[in-house]
Coordinates of C-alpha atoms in Angstrom, one line a residue:
X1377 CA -4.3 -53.9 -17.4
X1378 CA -1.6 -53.6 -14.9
X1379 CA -1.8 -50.6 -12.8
X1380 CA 1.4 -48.6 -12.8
X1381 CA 3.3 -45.8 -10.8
X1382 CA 5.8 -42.7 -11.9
X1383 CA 6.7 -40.8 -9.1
X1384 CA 5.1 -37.2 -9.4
X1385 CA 7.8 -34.2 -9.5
X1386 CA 6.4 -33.3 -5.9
X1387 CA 7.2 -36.1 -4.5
X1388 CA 10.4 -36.7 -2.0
X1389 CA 11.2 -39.8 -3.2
X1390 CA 13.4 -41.4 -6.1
X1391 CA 11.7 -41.7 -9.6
X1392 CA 10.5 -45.1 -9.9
X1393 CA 8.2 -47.1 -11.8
X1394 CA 5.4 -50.3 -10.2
X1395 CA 3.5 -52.5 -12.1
X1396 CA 0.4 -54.0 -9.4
X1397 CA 0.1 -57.6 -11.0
X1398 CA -0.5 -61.3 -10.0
X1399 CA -2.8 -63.0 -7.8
X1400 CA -3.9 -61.6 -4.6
X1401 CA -4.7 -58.4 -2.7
X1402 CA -3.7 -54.8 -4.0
X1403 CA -1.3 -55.0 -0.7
X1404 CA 0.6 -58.4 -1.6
X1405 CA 0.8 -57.2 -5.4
X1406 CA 2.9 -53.6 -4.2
X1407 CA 4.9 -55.9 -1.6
X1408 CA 5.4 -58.6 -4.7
X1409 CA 6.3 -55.4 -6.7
X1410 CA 8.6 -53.3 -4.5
X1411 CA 10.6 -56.6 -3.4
X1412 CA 11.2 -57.7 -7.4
X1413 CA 12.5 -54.6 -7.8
X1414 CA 14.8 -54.5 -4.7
X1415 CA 15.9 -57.6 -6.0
X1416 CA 16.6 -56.9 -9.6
X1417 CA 18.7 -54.0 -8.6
X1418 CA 16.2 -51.1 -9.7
X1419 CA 16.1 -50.4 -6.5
X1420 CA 19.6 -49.8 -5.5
X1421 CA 20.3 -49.7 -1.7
X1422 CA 20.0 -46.3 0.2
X1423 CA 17.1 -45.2 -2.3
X1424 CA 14.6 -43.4 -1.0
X1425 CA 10.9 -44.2 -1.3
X1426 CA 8.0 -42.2 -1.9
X1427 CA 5.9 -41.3 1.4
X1428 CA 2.8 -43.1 2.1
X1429 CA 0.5 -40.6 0.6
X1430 CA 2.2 -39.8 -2.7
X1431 CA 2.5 -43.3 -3.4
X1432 CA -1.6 -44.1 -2.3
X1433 CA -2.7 -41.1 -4.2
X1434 CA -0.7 -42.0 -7.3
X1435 CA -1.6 -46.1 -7.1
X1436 CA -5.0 -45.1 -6.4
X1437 CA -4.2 -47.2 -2.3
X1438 CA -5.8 -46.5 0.4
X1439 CA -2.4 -44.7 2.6
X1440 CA -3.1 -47.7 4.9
X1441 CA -2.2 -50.0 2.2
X1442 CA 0.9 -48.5 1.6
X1443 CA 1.9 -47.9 5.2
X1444 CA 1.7 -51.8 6.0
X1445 CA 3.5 -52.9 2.6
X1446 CA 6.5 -50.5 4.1
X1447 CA 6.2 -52.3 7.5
X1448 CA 6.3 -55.7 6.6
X1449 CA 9.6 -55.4 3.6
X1450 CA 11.1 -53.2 6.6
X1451 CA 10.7 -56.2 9.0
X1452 CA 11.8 -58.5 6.2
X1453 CA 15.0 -56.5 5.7
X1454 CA 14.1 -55.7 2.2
X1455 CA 13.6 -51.8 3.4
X1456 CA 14.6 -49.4 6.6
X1457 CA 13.0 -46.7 8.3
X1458 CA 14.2 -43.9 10.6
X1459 CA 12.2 -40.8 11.9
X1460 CA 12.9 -37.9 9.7
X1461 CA 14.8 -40.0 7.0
X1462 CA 12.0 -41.6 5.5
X1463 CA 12.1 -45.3 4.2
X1464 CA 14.8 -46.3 1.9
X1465 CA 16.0 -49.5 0.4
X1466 CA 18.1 -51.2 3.5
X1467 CA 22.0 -51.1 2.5
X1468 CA 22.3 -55.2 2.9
X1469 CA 19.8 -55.9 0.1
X1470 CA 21.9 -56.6 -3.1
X1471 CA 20.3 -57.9 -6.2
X1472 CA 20.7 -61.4 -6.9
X1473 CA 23.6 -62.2 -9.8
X1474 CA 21.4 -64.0 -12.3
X1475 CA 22.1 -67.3 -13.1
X1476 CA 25.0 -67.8 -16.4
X1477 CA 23.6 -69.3 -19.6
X1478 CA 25.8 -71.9 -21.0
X1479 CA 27.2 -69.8 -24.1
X1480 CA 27.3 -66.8 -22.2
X1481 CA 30.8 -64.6 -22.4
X1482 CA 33.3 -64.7 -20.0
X1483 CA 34.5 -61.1 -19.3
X1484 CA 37.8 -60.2 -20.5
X1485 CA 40.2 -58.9 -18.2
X1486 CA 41.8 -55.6 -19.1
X1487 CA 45.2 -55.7 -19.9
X1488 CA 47.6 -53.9 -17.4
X1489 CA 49.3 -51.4 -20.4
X1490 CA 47.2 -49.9 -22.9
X1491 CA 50.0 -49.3 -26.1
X1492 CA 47.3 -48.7 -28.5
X1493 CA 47.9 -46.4 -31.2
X1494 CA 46.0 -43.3 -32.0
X1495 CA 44.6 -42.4 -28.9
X1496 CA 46.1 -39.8 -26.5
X1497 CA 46.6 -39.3 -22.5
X1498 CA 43.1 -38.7 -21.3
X1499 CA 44.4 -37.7 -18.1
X1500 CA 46.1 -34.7 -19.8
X1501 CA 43.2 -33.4 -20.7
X1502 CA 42.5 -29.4 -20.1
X1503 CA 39.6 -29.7 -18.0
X1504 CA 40.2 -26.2 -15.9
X1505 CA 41.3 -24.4 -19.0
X1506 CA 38.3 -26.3 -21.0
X1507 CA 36.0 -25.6 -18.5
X1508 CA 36.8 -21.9 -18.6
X1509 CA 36.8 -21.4 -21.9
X1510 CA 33.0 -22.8 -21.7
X1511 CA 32.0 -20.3 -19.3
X1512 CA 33.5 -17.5 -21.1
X1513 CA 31.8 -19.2 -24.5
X1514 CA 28.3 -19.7 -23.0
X1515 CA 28.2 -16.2 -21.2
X1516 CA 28.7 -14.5 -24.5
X1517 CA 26.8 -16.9 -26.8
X1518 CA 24.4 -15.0 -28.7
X1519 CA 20.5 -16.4 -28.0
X1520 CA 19.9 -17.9 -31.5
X1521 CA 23.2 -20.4 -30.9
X1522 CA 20.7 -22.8 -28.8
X1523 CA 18.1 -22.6 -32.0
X1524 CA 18.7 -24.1 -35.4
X1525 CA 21.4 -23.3 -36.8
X1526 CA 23.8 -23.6 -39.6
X1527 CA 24.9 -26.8 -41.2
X1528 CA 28.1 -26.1 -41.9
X1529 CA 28.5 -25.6 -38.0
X1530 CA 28.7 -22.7 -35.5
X1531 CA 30.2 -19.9 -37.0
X1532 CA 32.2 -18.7 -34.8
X1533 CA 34.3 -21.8 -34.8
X1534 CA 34.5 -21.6 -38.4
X1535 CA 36.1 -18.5 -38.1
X1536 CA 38.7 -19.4 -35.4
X1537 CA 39.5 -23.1 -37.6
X1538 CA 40.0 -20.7 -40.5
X1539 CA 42.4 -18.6 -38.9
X1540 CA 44.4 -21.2 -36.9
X1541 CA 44.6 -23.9 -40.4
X1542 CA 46.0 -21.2 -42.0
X1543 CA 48.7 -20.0 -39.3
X1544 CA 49.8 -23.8 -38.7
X1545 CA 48.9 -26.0 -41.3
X1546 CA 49.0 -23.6 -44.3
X1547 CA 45.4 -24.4 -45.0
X1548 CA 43.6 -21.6 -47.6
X1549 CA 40.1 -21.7 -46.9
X1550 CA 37.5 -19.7 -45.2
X1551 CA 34.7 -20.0 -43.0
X1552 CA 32.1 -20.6 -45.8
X1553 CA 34.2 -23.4 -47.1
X1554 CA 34.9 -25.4 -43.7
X1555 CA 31.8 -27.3 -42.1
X1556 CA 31.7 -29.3 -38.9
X1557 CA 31.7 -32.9 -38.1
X1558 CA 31.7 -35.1 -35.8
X1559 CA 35.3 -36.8 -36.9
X1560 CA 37.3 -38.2 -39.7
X1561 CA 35.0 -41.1 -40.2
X1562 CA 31.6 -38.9 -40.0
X1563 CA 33.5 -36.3 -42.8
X1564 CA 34.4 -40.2 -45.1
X1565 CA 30.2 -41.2 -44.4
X1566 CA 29.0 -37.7 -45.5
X1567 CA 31.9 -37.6 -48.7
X1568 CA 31.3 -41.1 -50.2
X1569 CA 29.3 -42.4 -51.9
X1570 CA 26.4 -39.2 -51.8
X1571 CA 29.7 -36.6 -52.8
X1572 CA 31.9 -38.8 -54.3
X1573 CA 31.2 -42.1 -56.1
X1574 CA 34.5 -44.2 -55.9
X1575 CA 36.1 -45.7 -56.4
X1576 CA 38.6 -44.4 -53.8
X1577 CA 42.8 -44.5 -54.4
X1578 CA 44.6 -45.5 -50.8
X1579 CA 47.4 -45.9 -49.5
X1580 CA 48.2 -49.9 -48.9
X1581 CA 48.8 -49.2 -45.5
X1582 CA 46.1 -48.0 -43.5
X1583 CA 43.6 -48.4 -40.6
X1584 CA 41.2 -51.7 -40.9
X1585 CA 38.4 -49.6 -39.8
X1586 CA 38.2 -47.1 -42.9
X1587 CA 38.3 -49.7 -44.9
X1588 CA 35.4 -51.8 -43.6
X1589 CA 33.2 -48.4 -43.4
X1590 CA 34.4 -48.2 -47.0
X1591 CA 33.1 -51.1 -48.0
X1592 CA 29.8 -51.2 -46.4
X1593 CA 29.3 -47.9 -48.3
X1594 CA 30.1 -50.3 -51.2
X1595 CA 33.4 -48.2 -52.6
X1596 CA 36.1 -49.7 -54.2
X1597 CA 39.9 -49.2 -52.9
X1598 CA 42.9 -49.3 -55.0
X1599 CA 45.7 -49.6 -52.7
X1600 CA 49.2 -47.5 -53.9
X1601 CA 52.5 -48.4 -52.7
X1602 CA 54.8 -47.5 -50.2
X1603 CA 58.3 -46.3 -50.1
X1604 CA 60.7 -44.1 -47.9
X1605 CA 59.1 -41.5 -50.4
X1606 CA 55.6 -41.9 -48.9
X1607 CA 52.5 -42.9 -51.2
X1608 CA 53.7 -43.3 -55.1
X1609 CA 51.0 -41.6 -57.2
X1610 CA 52.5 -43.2 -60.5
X1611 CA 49.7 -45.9 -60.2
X1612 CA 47.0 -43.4 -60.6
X1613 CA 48.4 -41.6 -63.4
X1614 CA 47.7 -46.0 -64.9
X1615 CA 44.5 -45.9 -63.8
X1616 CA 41.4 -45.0 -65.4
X1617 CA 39.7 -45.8 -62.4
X1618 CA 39.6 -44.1 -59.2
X1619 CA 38.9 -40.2 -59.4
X1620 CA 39.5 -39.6 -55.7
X1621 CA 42.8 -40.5 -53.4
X1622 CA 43.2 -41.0 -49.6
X1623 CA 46.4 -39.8 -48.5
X1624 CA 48.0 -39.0 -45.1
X1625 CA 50.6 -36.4 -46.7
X1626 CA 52.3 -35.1 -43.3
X1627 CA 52.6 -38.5 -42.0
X1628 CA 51.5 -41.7 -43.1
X1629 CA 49.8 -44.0 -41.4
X1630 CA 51.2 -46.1 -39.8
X1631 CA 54.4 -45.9 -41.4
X1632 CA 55.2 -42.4 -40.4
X1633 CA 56.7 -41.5 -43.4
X1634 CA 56.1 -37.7 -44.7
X1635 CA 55.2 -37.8 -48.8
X1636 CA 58.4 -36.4 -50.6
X1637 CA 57.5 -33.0 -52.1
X1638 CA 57.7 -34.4 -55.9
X1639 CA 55.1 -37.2 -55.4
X1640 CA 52.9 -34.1 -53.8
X1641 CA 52.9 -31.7 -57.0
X1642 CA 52.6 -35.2 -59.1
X1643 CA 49.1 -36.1 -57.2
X1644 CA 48.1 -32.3 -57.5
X1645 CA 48.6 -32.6 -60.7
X1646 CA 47.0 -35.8 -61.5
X1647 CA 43.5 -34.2 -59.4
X1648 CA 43.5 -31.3 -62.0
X1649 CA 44.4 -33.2 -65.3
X1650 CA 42.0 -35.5 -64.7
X1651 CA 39.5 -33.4 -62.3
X1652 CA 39.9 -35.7 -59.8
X1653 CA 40.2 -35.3 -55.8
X1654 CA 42.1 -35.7 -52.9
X1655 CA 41.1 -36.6 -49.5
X1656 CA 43.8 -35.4 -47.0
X1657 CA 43.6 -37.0 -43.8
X1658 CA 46.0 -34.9 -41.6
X1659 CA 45.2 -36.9 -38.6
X1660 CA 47.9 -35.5 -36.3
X1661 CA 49.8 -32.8 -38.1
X1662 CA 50.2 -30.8 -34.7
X1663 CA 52.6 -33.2 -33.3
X1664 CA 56.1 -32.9 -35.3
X1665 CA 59.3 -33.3 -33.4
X1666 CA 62.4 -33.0 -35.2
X1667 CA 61.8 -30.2 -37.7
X1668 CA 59.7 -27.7 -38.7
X1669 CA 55.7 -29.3 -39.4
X1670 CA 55.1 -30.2 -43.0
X1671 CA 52.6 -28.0 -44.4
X1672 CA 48.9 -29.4 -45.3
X1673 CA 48.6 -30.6 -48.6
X1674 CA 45.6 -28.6 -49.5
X1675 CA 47.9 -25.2 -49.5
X1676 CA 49.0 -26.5 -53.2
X1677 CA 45.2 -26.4 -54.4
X1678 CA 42.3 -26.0 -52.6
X1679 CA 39.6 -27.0 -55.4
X1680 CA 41.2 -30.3 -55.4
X1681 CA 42.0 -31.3 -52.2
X1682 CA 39.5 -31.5 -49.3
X1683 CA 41.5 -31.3 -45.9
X1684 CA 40.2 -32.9 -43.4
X1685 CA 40.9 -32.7 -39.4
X1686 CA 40.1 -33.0 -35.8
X1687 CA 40.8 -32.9 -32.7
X1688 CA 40.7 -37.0 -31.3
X1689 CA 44.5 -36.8 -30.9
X1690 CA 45.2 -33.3 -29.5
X1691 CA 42.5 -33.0 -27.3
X1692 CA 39.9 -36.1 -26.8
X1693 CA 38.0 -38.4 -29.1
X1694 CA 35.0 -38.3 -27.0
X1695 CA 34.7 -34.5 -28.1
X1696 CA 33.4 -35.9 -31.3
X1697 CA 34.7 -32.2 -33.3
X1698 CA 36.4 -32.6 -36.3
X1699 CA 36.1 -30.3 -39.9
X1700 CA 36.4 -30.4 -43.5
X1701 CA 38.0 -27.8 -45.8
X1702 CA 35.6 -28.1 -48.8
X1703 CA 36.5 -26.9 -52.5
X1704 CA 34.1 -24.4 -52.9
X1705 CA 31.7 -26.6 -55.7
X1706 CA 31.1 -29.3 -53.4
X1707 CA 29.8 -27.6 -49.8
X1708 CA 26.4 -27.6 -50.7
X1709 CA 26.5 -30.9 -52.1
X1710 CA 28.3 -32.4 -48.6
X1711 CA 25.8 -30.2 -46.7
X1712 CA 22.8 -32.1 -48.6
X1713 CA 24.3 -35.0 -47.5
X1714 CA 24.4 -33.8 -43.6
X1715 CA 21.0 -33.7 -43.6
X1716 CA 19.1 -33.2 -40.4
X1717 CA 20.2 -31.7 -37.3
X1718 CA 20.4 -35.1 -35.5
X1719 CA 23.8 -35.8 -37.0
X1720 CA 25.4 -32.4 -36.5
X1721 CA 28.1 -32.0 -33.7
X1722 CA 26.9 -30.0 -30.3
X1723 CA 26.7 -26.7 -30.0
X1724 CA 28.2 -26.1 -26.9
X1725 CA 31.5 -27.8 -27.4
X1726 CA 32.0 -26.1 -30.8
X1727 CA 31.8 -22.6 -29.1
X1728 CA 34.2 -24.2 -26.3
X1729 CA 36.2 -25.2 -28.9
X1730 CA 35.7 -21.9 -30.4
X1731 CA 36.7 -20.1 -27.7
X1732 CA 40.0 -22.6 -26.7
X1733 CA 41.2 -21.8 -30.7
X1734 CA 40.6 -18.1 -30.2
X1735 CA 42.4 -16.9 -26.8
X1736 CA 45.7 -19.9 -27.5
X1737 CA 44.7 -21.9 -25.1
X1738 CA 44.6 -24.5 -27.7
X1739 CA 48.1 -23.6 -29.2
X1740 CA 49.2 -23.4 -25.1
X1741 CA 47.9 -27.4 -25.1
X1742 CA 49.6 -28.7 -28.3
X1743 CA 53.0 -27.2 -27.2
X1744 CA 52.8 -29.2 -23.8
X1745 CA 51.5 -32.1 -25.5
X1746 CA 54.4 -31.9 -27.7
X1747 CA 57.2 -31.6 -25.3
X1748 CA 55.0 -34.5 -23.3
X1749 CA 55.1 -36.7 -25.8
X1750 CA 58.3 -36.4 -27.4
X1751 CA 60.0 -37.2 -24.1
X1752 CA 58.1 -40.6 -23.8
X1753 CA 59.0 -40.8 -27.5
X1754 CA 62.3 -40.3 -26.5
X1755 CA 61.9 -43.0 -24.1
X1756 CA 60.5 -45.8 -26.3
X1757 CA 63.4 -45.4 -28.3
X1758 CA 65.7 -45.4 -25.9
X1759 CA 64.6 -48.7 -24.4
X1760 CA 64.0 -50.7 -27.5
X1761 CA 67.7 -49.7 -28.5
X1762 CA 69.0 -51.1 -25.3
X1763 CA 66.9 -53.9 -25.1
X1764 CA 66.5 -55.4 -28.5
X1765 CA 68.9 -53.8 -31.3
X1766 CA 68.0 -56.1 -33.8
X1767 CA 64.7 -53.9 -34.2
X1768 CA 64.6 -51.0 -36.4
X1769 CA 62.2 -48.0 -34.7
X1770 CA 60.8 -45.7 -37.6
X1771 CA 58.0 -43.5 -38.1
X1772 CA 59.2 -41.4 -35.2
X1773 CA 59.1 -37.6 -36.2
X1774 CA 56.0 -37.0 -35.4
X1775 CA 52.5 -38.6 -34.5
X1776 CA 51.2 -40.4 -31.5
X1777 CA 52.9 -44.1 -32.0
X1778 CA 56.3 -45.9 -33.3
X1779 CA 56.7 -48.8 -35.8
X1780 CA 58.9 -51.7 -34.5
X1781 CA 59.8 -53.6 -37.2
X1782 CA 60.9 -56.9 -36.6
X1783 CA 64.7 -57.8 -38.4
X1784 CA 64.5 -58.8 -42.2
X1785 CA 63.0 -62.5 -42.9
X1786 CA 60.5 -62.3 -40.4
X1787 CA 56.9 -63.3 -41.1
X1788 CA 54.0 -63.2 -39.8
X1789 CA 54.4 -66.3 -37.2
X1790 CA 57.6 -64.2 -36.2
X1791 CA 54.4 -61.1 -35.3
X1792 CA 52.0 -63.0 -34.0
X1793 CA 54.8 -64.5 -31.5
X1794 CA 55.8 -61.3 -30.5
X1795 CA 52.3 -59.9 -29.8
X1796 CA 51.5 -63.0 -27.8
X1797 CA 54.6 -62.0 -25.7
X1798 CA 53.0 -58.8 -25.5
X1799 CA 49.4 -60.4 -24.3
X1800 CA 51.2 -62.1 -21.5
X1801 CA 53.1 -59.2 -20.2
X1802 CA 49.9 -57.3 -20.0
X1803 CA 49.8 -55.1 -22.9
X1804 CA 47.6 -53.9 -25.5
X1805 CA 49.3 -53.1 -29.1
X1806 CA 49.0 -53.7 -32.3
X1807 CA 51.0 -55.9 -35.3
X1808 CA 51.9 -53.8 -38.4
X1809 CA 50.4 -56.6 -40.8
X1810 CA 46.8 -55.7 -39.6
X1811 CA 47.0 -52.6 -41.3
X1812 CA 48.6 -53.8 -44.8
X1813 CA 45.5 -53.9 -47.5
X1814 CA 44.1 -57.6 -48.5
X1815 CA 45.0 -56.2 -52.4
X1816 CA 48.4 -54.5 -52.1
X1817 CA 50.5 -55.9 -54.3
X1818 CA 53.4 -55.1 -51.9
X1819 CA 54.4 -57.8 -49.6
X1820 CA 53.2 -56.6 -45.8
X1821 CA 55.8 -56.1 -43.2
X1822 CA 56.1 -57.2 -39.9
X1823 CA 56.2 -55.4 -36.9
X1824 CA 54.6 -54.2 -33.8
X1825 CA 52.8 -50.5 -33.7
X1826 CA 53.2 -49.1 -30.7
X1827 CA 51.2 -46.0 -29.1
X1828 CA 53.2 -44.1 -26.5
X1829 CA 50.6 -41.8 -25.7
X1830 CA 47.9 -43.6 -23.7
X1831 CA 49.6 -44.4 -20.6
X1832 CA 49.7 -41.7 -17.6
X1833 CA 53.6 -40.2 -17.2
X1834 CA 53.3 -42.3 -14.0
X1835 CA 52.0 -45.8 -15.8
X1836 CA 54.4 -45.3 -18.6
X1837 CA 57.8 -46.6 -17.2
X1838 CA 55.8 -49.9 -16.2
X1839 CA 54.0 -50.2 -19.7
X1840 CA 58.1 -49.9 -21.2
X1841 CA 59.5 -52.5 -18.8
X1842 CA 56.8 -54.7 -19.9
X1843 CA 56.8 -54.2 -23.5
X1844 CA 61.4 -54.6 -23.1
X1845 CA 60.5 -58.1 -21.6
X1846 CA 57.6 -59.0 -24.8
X1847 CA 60.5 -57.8 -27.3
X1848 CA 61.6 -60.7 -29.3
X1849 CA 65.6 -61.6 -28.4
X1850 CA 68.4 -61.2 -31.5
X1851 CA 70.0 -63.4 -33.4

């Protein structure tokens, strides 16, 4: 059995790990094995080794042995040694680039302007004010907030969610009805099928990606249609079918058109005549811009509609926080379906979070984020009206992205041009037919979905003069 090494927590050198194999002396096999692993790259250059006596005693060597393995890969080159700075890997050696295999991938080169939509500035992120709000959250964290705890999440950021829904989103709920997840799509994988069967009413426009975790979950979608008006619930009042609706009320996505008020009391009351649900995905109901923020749907009846939110576009998406407002009959069902504690979100970023919500930093954040981001909306607009007319911009009020819909007659030959254009000026967006659901029985539309919140302030002028020359010329 090969003899092996971990480097003991006394020890001055780097963890490491040696397996003493092959042919040979106990001395050739630790040179053979130090000099692989110089090679591979385990070793990185300016690592420092062991000493002589913590690796003998922990190989079972003689300190001899050791000693003249050092000396002979420090006269190869392979290691260095200076007086008082111990032996470490010599800065030359660099690990050989294996060898391609014939179907191997080529890497892809990042393109130059990221216009991706749904994804905010990461270098506006709060770090000072997030990182004070942790210290302030961990010094006053009680001891049993780092021992199991509650599924529905910490509850101290129940009760600051609870609060801030209801002053800005007009959500009605309360701390026992909200519980913590890790996003929109962890709160759709906890809801269906364990809570709620399917099938599942959408809107016909939509992202890809709920739909495939949709379908792997094996739920059925009946797409509704679109109008100026938002989703048109007249189709499920038809239906026998789905007992549960996906909406995005405040602004749908990715049109970016607000549901009119009628077709909201008409799905409320289709959920209670028929004791039916709705999902409301209010995926960025912070950032309105023109007028005053539509209210969440849920305010109109919170046994029937479970309100769902995070924080991916105000704050980060690597936070992984998001929430649920629950109708009271179905929290300890969702719960059951949480399950273990390996799925629940961390502790220390809810009380962080908790602690942001609580003292306004939070509310401070969304207010520059809003004036940030309407000035590059501002900006968008601007240039696409100068530079190609022809296009109609919508979906602009609010949210984190613009439609650019290509002039009447277009197909989708005329969007796939345009988005090669795009490739080729170095930018990274999306075409509106992607989104359309495979069943609508509306005909998709063709455009160009642009995110205006990705860049830096000083990267976005560039990213605007590129996507002005990938704009398909008028008529």
């Amino acid at each position: 059995m090969p003899e092996s090494w971990v480097n003991s927590a006394e020890s001055l050198g780097a963890d490491l790990h040696l397996e003493l194999t092959g042919p040979g002396s106990r001395r050739a096999a630790l040179i053979r094995a130090l000099r692989d692993a110089v090679r591979s790259g385990r070793l990185a250059p300016g690592t420092r080794l062991p000493p002589y006596r913590s690796l003998a005693a922990d190989l079972g060597l003689a300190r001899n042995t050791v000693a003249d393995a050092y000396a002979e890969l420090v006269a190869e080159g392979w290691l260095s040694a200076r007086q008082g700075s111990g032996t470490r890997v010599a800065p030359r050696a660099q690990p050989l680039t294996p060898a391609r295999s014939p179907g191997a991938r080529t890497p892809v080169s990042r393109p130059a302007h990221n216009l991706l939509q749904g994804q905010p500035d990461a270098a506006s992120f709060p770090r000072t004010a997030w990182l004070a709000a942790a210290r302030r959250a961990l010094t006053a964290a009680p001891h049993d907030a780092f021992g199991p705890g509650d599924p529905r999440g910490r509850p101290e950021l129940r009760r600051a969610l609870a609060d801030y829904l209801a002053r800005t989103r007009g959500v009605r709920t309360d701390p026992e009805r909200l519980v913590i997840c890790s996003g929109f799509a962890h709160a759709l994988r906890l809801l269906l099928p364990a809570v709620l069967p399917g099938p599942l009413a959408v809107e016909s426009y939509g992202l890809p990606f709920h739909r495939r975790l949709l379908a792997t979950a094996g739920i059925p979608t009946h797409p509704l249609a679109l109008d100026e008006h938002g989703a048109d619930p007249a189709q499920l009042a038809s239906s026998t079918e789905p007992k549960a609706v996906l909406l995005t009320p405040a602004h749908q996505f990715p049109l970016g058109v607000p549901m009119h008020p009628q077709r909201r009391a008409e799905v409320i009351n289709w959920a209670r005549e028929t004791g039916g649900y709705v999902l409301e995905d209010d995926y960025d109901g912070e950032f309105r811009y023109d007028r005053k923020p539509v209210g969440a749907l849920q305010g109109l009846d919170p046994e029937r509609v479970l309100h769902i939110g995070s924080v991916s576009k105000s704050l980060s998406p690597a936070l992984r926080l998001g929430w649920m407002a629950l109708p009271d009959r179905l929290v300890e069902a969702v719960l059951a379906a949480k399950g273990e504690r390996e799925a629940w979100a961390g502790v220390t970023d809810q009380l962080t979070l908790a602690e942001f919500l609580t003292h306004g930093a939070y509310d401070r954040h969304i207010r520059r984020m809003r004036r940030r981001y309407r000035r590059r909306r501002d900006q968008l607009v601007d240039a696409v009206t100068a530079h190609a007319p022809h296009l109609t911009v919508t979906g602009i009020a609010a949210g984190l992205h613009a439609v650019l819909q290509l002039p009447d007659g277009s197909g989708e030959p005329d969007e796939r041009a345009a988005l090669r254009a795009a490739r080729r000026q170095g930018l990274a967006l999306d075409g509106l037919s992607a989104y359309h659901h495979p069943e609508a029985t509306m005909p998709p539309r063709h455009g160009l979905v642009v995110g205006y919140a990705t860049p830096s302030d000083s990267a976005f002028p560039g990213a605007l003069e590129a996507l002005c020359r990938a704009l398909p010329p008028g008529e």
